[in-house]
């Protein structure tokens, strides 16, 4: 993924626009794990969603595999991405069919293999009809951690080369976080990963960290490099989180 001079504006009123990203330059190489960090409103989610053409850029260009995404049909482009965000979208259907959305022609064996890898068995065995249990509108009969594991199973089934991840464990309890982290470790193997990080300690194994502030890239480098910067933004964010724990 290559982002060059990305600017993104959103309409906020009659003839008015709010510019949320200002000339972003970012490269994610094949197989890299890149984390984007920053305060709320810094542009993290916008930058990640632009990569998969959730929106189009206002100016600049984004390339995936050397191809300008603006020239690619959105549905074709999305086949290269798996997305696991905090706001999981589920349907009033069975666990099995919600997972199968990752690959609509998947066999039952493929669905169950993805579910096991995502640690879904732990909670599905307690459901009245197992994988054929109806889960309610947007998974209303499941906990947040269970919904996340279905989302990860769906992404595993899709098996796309690029994973966009909004740190899926940020609001989970310790037990659910353990299950979801194990499921994520399966999903991320051998993939190119772009993650929105909320807790600095969870991205210490990233290949690169990109710090956004006010819609601009203010720092980027390896975790070790950024920790050593005396007045660095990332180092300060680490310190503030440690103080609050």
mmCIF file of C-alpha atoms in Angstrom:
data_model
loop_
_atom_site.group_PDB
_atom_site.id
_atom_site.type_symbol
_atom_site.label_atom_id
_atom_site.label_comp_id
_atom_site.label_asym_id
_atom_site.label_seq_id
_atom_site.Cartn_x
_atom_site.Cartn_y
_atom_site.Cartn_z
ATOM 1 C CA UNK A 1 0.000 0.000 0.000
ATOM 2 C CA UNK A 2 1.400 3.422 -0.994
ATOM 3 C CA UNK A 3 -0.277 6.669 0.010
ATOM 4 C CA UNK A 4 1.079 9.827 -1.602
ATOM 5 C CA UNK A 5 0.009 13.319 -0.531
ATOM 6 C CA UNK A 6 -3.384 12.133 0.694
ATOM 7 C CA UNK A 7 -5.897 14.837 1.529
ATOM 8 C CA UNK A 8 -9.421 13.972 2.633
ATOM 9 C CA UNK A 9 -12.239 16.454 3.117
ATOM 10 C CA UNK A 10 -15.761 15.756 4.335
ATOM 11 C CA UNK A 11 -18.758 18.036 3.731
ATOM 12 C CA UNK A 12 -20.002 19.685 6.933
ATOM 13 C CA UNK A 13 -22.546 22.148 5.582
ATOM 14 C CA UNK A 14 -23.686 24.043 2.539
ATOM 15 C CA UNK A 15 -20.561 24.516 0.502
ATOM 16 C CA UNK A 16 -18.305 23.842 3.519
ATOM 17 C CA UNK A 17 -15.829 21.010 3.977
ATOM 18 C CA UNK A 18 -13.671 19.833 6.851
ATOM 19 C CA UNK A 19 -10.185 18.626 5.904
ATOM 20 C CA UNK A 20 -9.268 15.710 8.190
ATOM 21 C CA UNK A 21 -6.092 14.462 6.480
ATOM 22 C CA UNK A 22 -3.380 16.789 5.221
ATOM 23 C CA UNK A 23 -0.825 15.423 2.757
ATOM 24 C CA UNK A 24 -0.374 11.937 4.234
ATOM 25 C CA UNK A 25 2.581 9.927 2.890
ATOM 26 C CA UNK A 26 2.680 6.302 4.005
ATOM 27 C CA UNK A 27 4.059 3.042 2.621
ATOM 28 C CA UNK A 28 3.129 -0.441 3.849
ATOM 29 C CA UNK A 29 5.259 -3.124 2.211
ATOM 30 C CA UNK A 30 4.075 -6.642 1.518
ATOM 31 C CA UNK A 31 4.128 -8.691 4.728
ATOM 32 C CA UNK A 32 4.656 -5.687 7.008
ATOM 33 C CA UNK A 33 2.760 -5.000 10.224
ATOM 34 C CA UNK A 34 2.200 -1.237 10.415
ATOM 35 C CA UNK A 35 0.391 0.421 13.330
ATOM 36 C CA UNK A 36 -1.255 3.840 13.174
ATOM 37 C CA UNK A 37 -1.538 5.600 16.533
ATOM 38 C CA UNK A 38 -2.761 8.983 17.683
ATOM 39 C CA UNK A 39 -5.386 10.747 19.743
ATOM 40 C CA UNK A 40 -9.102 10.484 18.964
ATOM 41 C CA UNK A 41 -9.890 12.575 15.918
ATOM 42 C CA UNK A 42 -6.343 12.461 14.548
ATOM 43 C CA UNK A 43 -7.477 10.716 11.325
ATOM 44 C CA UNK A 44 -6.491 7.092 12.028
ATOM 45 C CA UNK A 45 -9.747 5.456 10.911
ATOM 46 C CA UNK A 46 -10.058 7.707 7.872
ATOM 47 C CA UNK A 47 -6.544 6.851 6.684
ATOM 48 C CA UNK A 48 -7.124 3.108 7.036
ATOM 49 C CA UNK A 49 -10.532 3.127 5.345
ATOM 50 C CA UNK A 50 -9.231 5.159 2.415
ATOM 51 C CA UNK A 51 -6.817 2.309 1.649
ATOM 52 C CA UNK A 52 -9.724 0.009 0.780
ATOM 53 C CA UNK A 53 -11.602 2.821 -0.971
ATOM 54 C CA UNK A 54 -14.315 3.042 1.653
ATOM 55 C CA UNK A 55 -14.196 6.665 0.500
ATOM 56 C CA UNK A 56 -12.268 8.292 -2.327
ATOM 57 C CA UNK A 57 -9.483 10.767 -1.592
ATOM 58 C CA UNK A 58 -9.960 14.498 -2.147
ATOM 59 C CA UNK A 59 -6.452 14.722 -3.614
ATOM 60 C CA UNK A 60 -3.327 12.578 -3.763
ATOM 61 C CA UNK A 61 -3.234 8.917 -4.766
ATOM 62 C CA UNK A 62 -3.318 5.473 -3.167
ATOM 63 C CA UNK A 63 -1.705 2.450 -4.806
ATOM 64 C CA UNK A 64 -2.209 -1.188 -3.852
ATOM 65 C CA UNK A 65 0.191 -3.569 -5.554
ATOM 66 C CA UNK A 66 1.285 -0.677 -7.786
ATOM 67 C CA UNK A 67 -2.256 -0.040 -9.057
ATOM 68 C CA UNK A 68 -4.083 3.244 -8.407
ATOM 69 C CA UNK A 69 -7.159 2.223 -6.396
ATOM 70 C CA UNK A 70 -9.258 4.922 -8.088
ATOM 71 C CA UNK A 71 -9.043 2.855 -11.292
ATOM 72 C CA UNK A 72 -10.260 -0.363 -9.642
ATOM 73 C CA UNK A 73 -13.887 -1.374 -9.160
ATOM 74 C CA UNK A 74 -14.582 -1.096 -5.394
ATOM 75 C CA UNK A 75 -15.922 -4.650 -5.113
ATOM 76 C CA UNK A 76 -12.851 -6.032 -6.894
ATOM 77 C CA UNK A 77 -10.571 -3.985 -4.647
ATOM 78 C CA UNK A 78 -12.306 -5.203 -1.493
ATOM 79 C CA UNK A 79 -11.469 -8.790 -2.422
ATOM 80 C CA UNK A 80 -7.855 -7.964 -1.472
ATOM 81 C CA UNK A 81 -8.837 -6.779 2.027
ATOM 82 C CA UNK A 82 -10.130 -8.353 5.200
ATOM 83 C CA UNK A 83 -11.464 -5.849 7.721
ATOM 84 C CA UNK A 84 -11.852 -6.416 11.462
ATOM 85 C CA UNK A 85 -13.179 -3.305 13.166
ATOM 86 C CA UNK A 86 -14.561 -2.685 16.648
ATOM 87 C CA UNK A 87 -18.045 -2.099 15.234
ATOM 88 C CA UNK A 88 -18.789 -5.620 14.007
ATOM 89 C CA UNK A 89 -21.604 -5.961 11.471
ATOM 90 C CA UNK A 90 -23.598 -9.174 11.973
ATOM 91 C CA UNK A 91 -26.980 -10.275 10.669
ATOM 92 C CA UNK A 92 -30.000 -11.950 12.236
ATOM 93 C CA UNK A 93 -28.943 -15.353 10.983
ATOM 94 C CA UNK A 94 -27.028 -18.347 12.295
ATOM 95 C CA UNK A 95 -23.434 -18.280 13.502
ATOM 96 C CA UNK A 96 -22.540 -20.477 10.529
ATOM 97 C CA UNK A 97 -24.054 -18.147 7.906
ATOM 98 C CA UNK A 98 -22.567 -15.030 9.480
ATOM 99 C CA UNK A 99 -19.117 -16.592 9.139
ATOM 100 C CA UNK A 100 -19.851 -17.771 5.595
ATOM 101 C CA UNK A 101 -20.196 -14.122 4.491
ATOM 102 C CA UNK A 102 -16.406 -14.135 4.256
ATOM 103 C CA UNK A 103 -16.631 -16.581 1.348
ATOM 104 C CA UNK A 104 -20.143 -17.190 0.114
ATOM 105 C CA UNK A 105 -19.385 -20.485 -1.642
ATOM 106 C CA UNK A 106 -17.449 -21.935 1.317
ATOM 107 C CA UNK A 107 -18.225 -25.507 2.335
ATOM 108 C CA UNK A 108 -19.375 -26.313 5.863
ATOM 109 C CA UNK A 109 -15.954 -27.827 6.508
ATOM 110 C CA UNK A 110 -14.219 -24.573 5.509
ATOM 111 C CA UNK A 111 -16.576 -22.523 7.686
ATOM 112 C CA UNK A 112 -15.966 -24.750 10.706
ATOM 113 C CA UNK A 113 -12.190 -24.727 10.178
ATOM 114 C CA UNK A 114 -12.187 -20.901 10.177
ATOM 115 C CA UNK A 115 -14.443 -20.875 13.244
ATOM 116 C CA UNK A 116 -12.138 -23.200 15.167
ATOM 117 C CA UNK A 117 -9.082 -21.117 14.231
ATOM 118 C CA UNK A 118 -10.912 -18.011 15.507
ATOM 119 C CA UNK A 119 -11.653 -19.743 18.838
ATOM 120 C CA UNK A 120 -15.418 -19.730 18.227
ATOM 121 C CA UNK A 121 -15.874 -23.288 19.558
ATOM 122 C CA UNK A 122 -15.436 -22.023 23.125
ATOM 123 C CA UNK A 123 -18.769 -20.169 23.098
ATOM 124 C CA UNK A 124 -20.654 -21.932 20.277
ATOM 125 C CA UNK A 125 -20.728 -25.215 22.213
ATOM 126 C CA UNK A 126 -22.850 -23.434 24.841
ATOM 127 C CA UNK A 127 -25.441 -22.201 22.314
ATOM 128 C CA UNK A 128 -28.710 -24.164 22.029
ATOM 129 C CA UNK A 129 -28.234 -25.175 18.379
ATOM 130 C CA UNK A 130 -24.473 -24.750 18.091
ATOM 131 C CA UNK A 131 -23.419 -23.162 14.798
ATOM 132 C CA UNK A 132 -27.053 -23.185 13.645
ATOM 133 C CA UNK A 133 -28.153 -20.872 16.481
ATOM 134 C CA UNK A 134 -29.783 -17.602 15.393
ATOM 135 C CA UNK A 135 -27.786 -14.760 16.970
ATOM 136 C CA UNK A 136 -30.253 -11.849 16.706
ATOM 137 C CA UNK A 137 -29.982 -8.515 14.940
ATOM 138 C CA UNK A 138 -26.297 -7.535 14.812
ATOM 139 C CA UNK A 139 -25.460 -10.431 17.126
ATOM 140 C CA UNK A 140 -27.582 -9.134 20.004
ATOM 141 C CA UNK A 141 -27.495 -12.537 21.759
ATOM 142 C CA UNK A 142 -23.680 -12.555 21.889
ATOM 143 C CA UNK A 143 -21.055 -10.720 23.934
ATOM 144 C CA UNK A 144 -18.621 -8.259 22.383
ATOM 145 C CA UNK A 145 -15.804 -10.796 22.406
ATOM 146 C CA UNK A 146 -17.972 -13.468 20.792
ATOM 147 C CA UNK A 147 -19.038 -11.062 18.054
ATOM 148 C CA UNK A 148 -15.384 -10.179 17.416
ATOM 149 C CA UNK A 149 -14.462 -13.834 17.057
ATOM 150 C CA UNK A 150 -17.169 -14.324 14.414
ATOM 151 C CA UNK A 151 -15.766 -11.299 12.582
ATOM 152 C CA UNK A 152 -12.263 -12.791 12.718
ATOM 153 C CA UNK A 153 -13.541 -16.196 11.556
ATOM 154 C CA UNK A 154 -15.165 -14.436 8.598
ATOM 155 C CA UNK A 155 -11.849 -12.746 7.778
ATOM 156 C CA UNK A 156 -9.962 -16.050 8.099
ATOM 157 C CA UNK A 157 -12.407 -17.668 5.689
ATOM 158 C CA UNK A 158 -11.940 -14.833 3.188
ATOM 159 C CA UNK A 159 -8.130 -15.228 3.413
ATOM 160 C CA UNK A 160 -7.371 -11.847 1.786
ATOM 161 C CA UNK A 161 -3.703 -10.766 1.578
ATOM 162 C CA UNK A 162 -4.237 -7.430 3.385
ATOM 163 C CA UNK A 163 -5.816 -7.073 6.840
ATOM 164 C CA UNK A 164 -7.190 -3.768 8.122
ATOM 165 C CA UNK A 165 -7.609 -3.964 11.872
ATOM 166 C CA UNK A 166 -9.130 -1.542 14.337
ATOM 167 C CA UNK A 167 -7.625 -2.933 17.532
ATOM 168 C CA UNK A 168 -10.335 -5.428 18.311
ATOM 169 C CA UNK A 169 -9.541 -6.003 22.001
ATOM 170 C CA UNK A 170 -9.605 -2.397 23.234
ATOM 171 C CA UNK A 171 -12.928 -2.699 25.107
ATOM 172 C CA UNK A 172 -12.916 -6.391 26.092
ATOM 173 C CA UNK A 173 -12.508 -8.043 29.473
ATOM 174 C CA UNK A 174 -9.385 -10.101 30.163
ATOM 175 C CA UNK A 175 -10.914 -13.502 29.300
ATOM 176 C CA UNK A 176 -12.389 -12.353 25.998
ATOM 177 C CA UNK A 177 -9.222 -10.438 25.150
ATOM 178 C CA UNK A 178 -7.210 -13.649 25.515
ATOM 179 C CA UNK A 179 -9.484 -15.525 23.091
ATOM 180 C CA UNK A 180 -9.567 -12.668 20.573
ATOM 181 C CA UNK A 181 -5.787 -12.178 20.668
ATOM 182 C CA UNK A 182 -5.332 -15.895 19.962
ATOM 183 C CA UNK A 183 -7.762 -15.638 17.038
ATOM 184 C CA UNK A 184 -5.956 -12.573 15.682
ATOM 185 C CA UNK A 185 -2.615 -14.370 15.798
ATOM 186 C CA UNK A 186 -4.091 -16.938 13.393
ATOM 187 C CA UNK A 187 -5.550 -14.267 11.114
ATOM 188 C CA UNK A 188 -2.422 -12.128 10.799
ATOM 189 C CA UNK A 189 0.057 -14.879 9.889
ATOM 190 C CA UNK A 190 1.700 -14.094 6.561
ATOM 191 C CA UNK A 191 -0.507 -11.053 5.894
ATOM 192 C CA UNK A 192 0.139 -7.385 5.232
ATOM 193 C CA UNK A 193 -1.400 -5.653 8.246
ATOM 194 C CA UNK A 194 -2.486 -2.073 8.843
ATOM 195 C CA UNK A 195 -3.803 -1.642 12.395
ATOM 196 C CA UNK A 196 -5.392 1.265 14.235
ATOM 197 C CA UNK A 197 -3.880 0.995 17.708
ATOM 198 C CA UNK A 198 -5.423 2.346 20.905
ATOM 199 C CA UNK A 199 -3.077 0.755 23.431
ATOM 200 C CA UNK A 200 0.592 1.303 22.730
ATOM 201 C CA UNK A 201 1.766 -1.898 24.434
ATOM 202 C CA UNK A 202 -0.151 -4.048 21.936
ATOM 203 C CA UNK A 203 1.891 -2.871 18.932
ATOM 204 C CA UNK A 204 5.390 -3.246 20.314
ATOM 205 C CA UNK A 205 6.034 -5.999 17.748
ATOM 206 C CA UNK A 206 5.000 -3.817 14.770
ATOM 207 C CA UNK A 207 7.480 -3.333 11.941
ATOM 208 C CA UNK A 208 6.590 0.357 11.825
ATOM 209 C CA UNK A 209 4.531 2.790 13.873
ATOM 210 C CA UNK A 210 2.998 5.877 12.289
ATOM 211 C CA UNK A 211 1.910 8.681 14.628
ATOM 212 C CA UNK A 212 -0.911 10.933 13.414
ATOM 213 C CA UNK A 213 -1.687 14.288 14.961
ATOM 214 C CA UNK A 214 -4.271 16.674 13.607
ATOM 215 C CA UNK A 215 -4.489 14.739 10.352
ATOM 216 C CA UNK A 216 -0.724 14.842 9.718
ATOM 217 C CA UNK A 217 2.041 12.254 10.074
ATOM 218 C CA UNK A 218 4.267 13.664 12.818
ATOM 219 C CA UNK A 219 6.459 10.579 13.441
ATOM 220 C CA UNK A 220 7.132 7.183 11.963
ATOM 221 C CA UNK A 221 9.672 4.474 12.609
ATOM 222 C CA UNK A 222 10.135 1.190 14.449
ATOM 223 C CA UNK A 223 8.873 0.954 18.057
ATOM 224 C CA UNK A 224 12.473 0.910 19.296
ATOM 225 C CA UNK A 225 13.376 4.028 17.302
ATOM 226 C CA UNK A 226 10.363 5.978 18.504
ATOM 227 C CA UNK A 227 10.838 4.956 22.150
ATOM 228 C CA UNK A 228 14.325 6.471 22.064
ATOM 229 C CA UNK A 229 13.256 9.919 20.805
ATOM 230 C CA UNK A 230 13.595 12.189 23.883
ATOM 231 C CA UNK A 231 10.674 14.478 23.003
ATOM 232 C CA UNK A 232 8.832 12.090 20.715
ATOM 233 C CA UNK A 233 5.040 11.896 20.502
ATOM 234 C CA UNK A 234 4.995 8.078 20.654
ATOM 235 C CA UNK A 235 7.248 8.031 23.718
ATOM 236 C CA UNK A 236 4.964 10.538 25.449
ATOM 237 C CA UNK A 237 1.881 8.465 24.597
ATOM 238 C CA UNK A 238 3.549 5.406 26.122
ATOM 239 C CA UNK A 239 4.340 7.322 29.299
ATOM 240 C CA UNK A 240 0.795 8.665 29.622
ATOM 241 C CA UNK A 241 -0.737 5.207 29.225
ATOM 242 C CA UNK A 242 1.610 3.709 31.812
ATOM 243 C CA UNK A 243 0.664 6.451 34.270
ATOM 244 C CA UNK A 244 -3.036 5.712 33.794
ATOM 245 C CA UNK A 245 -2.745 1.933 34.306
#
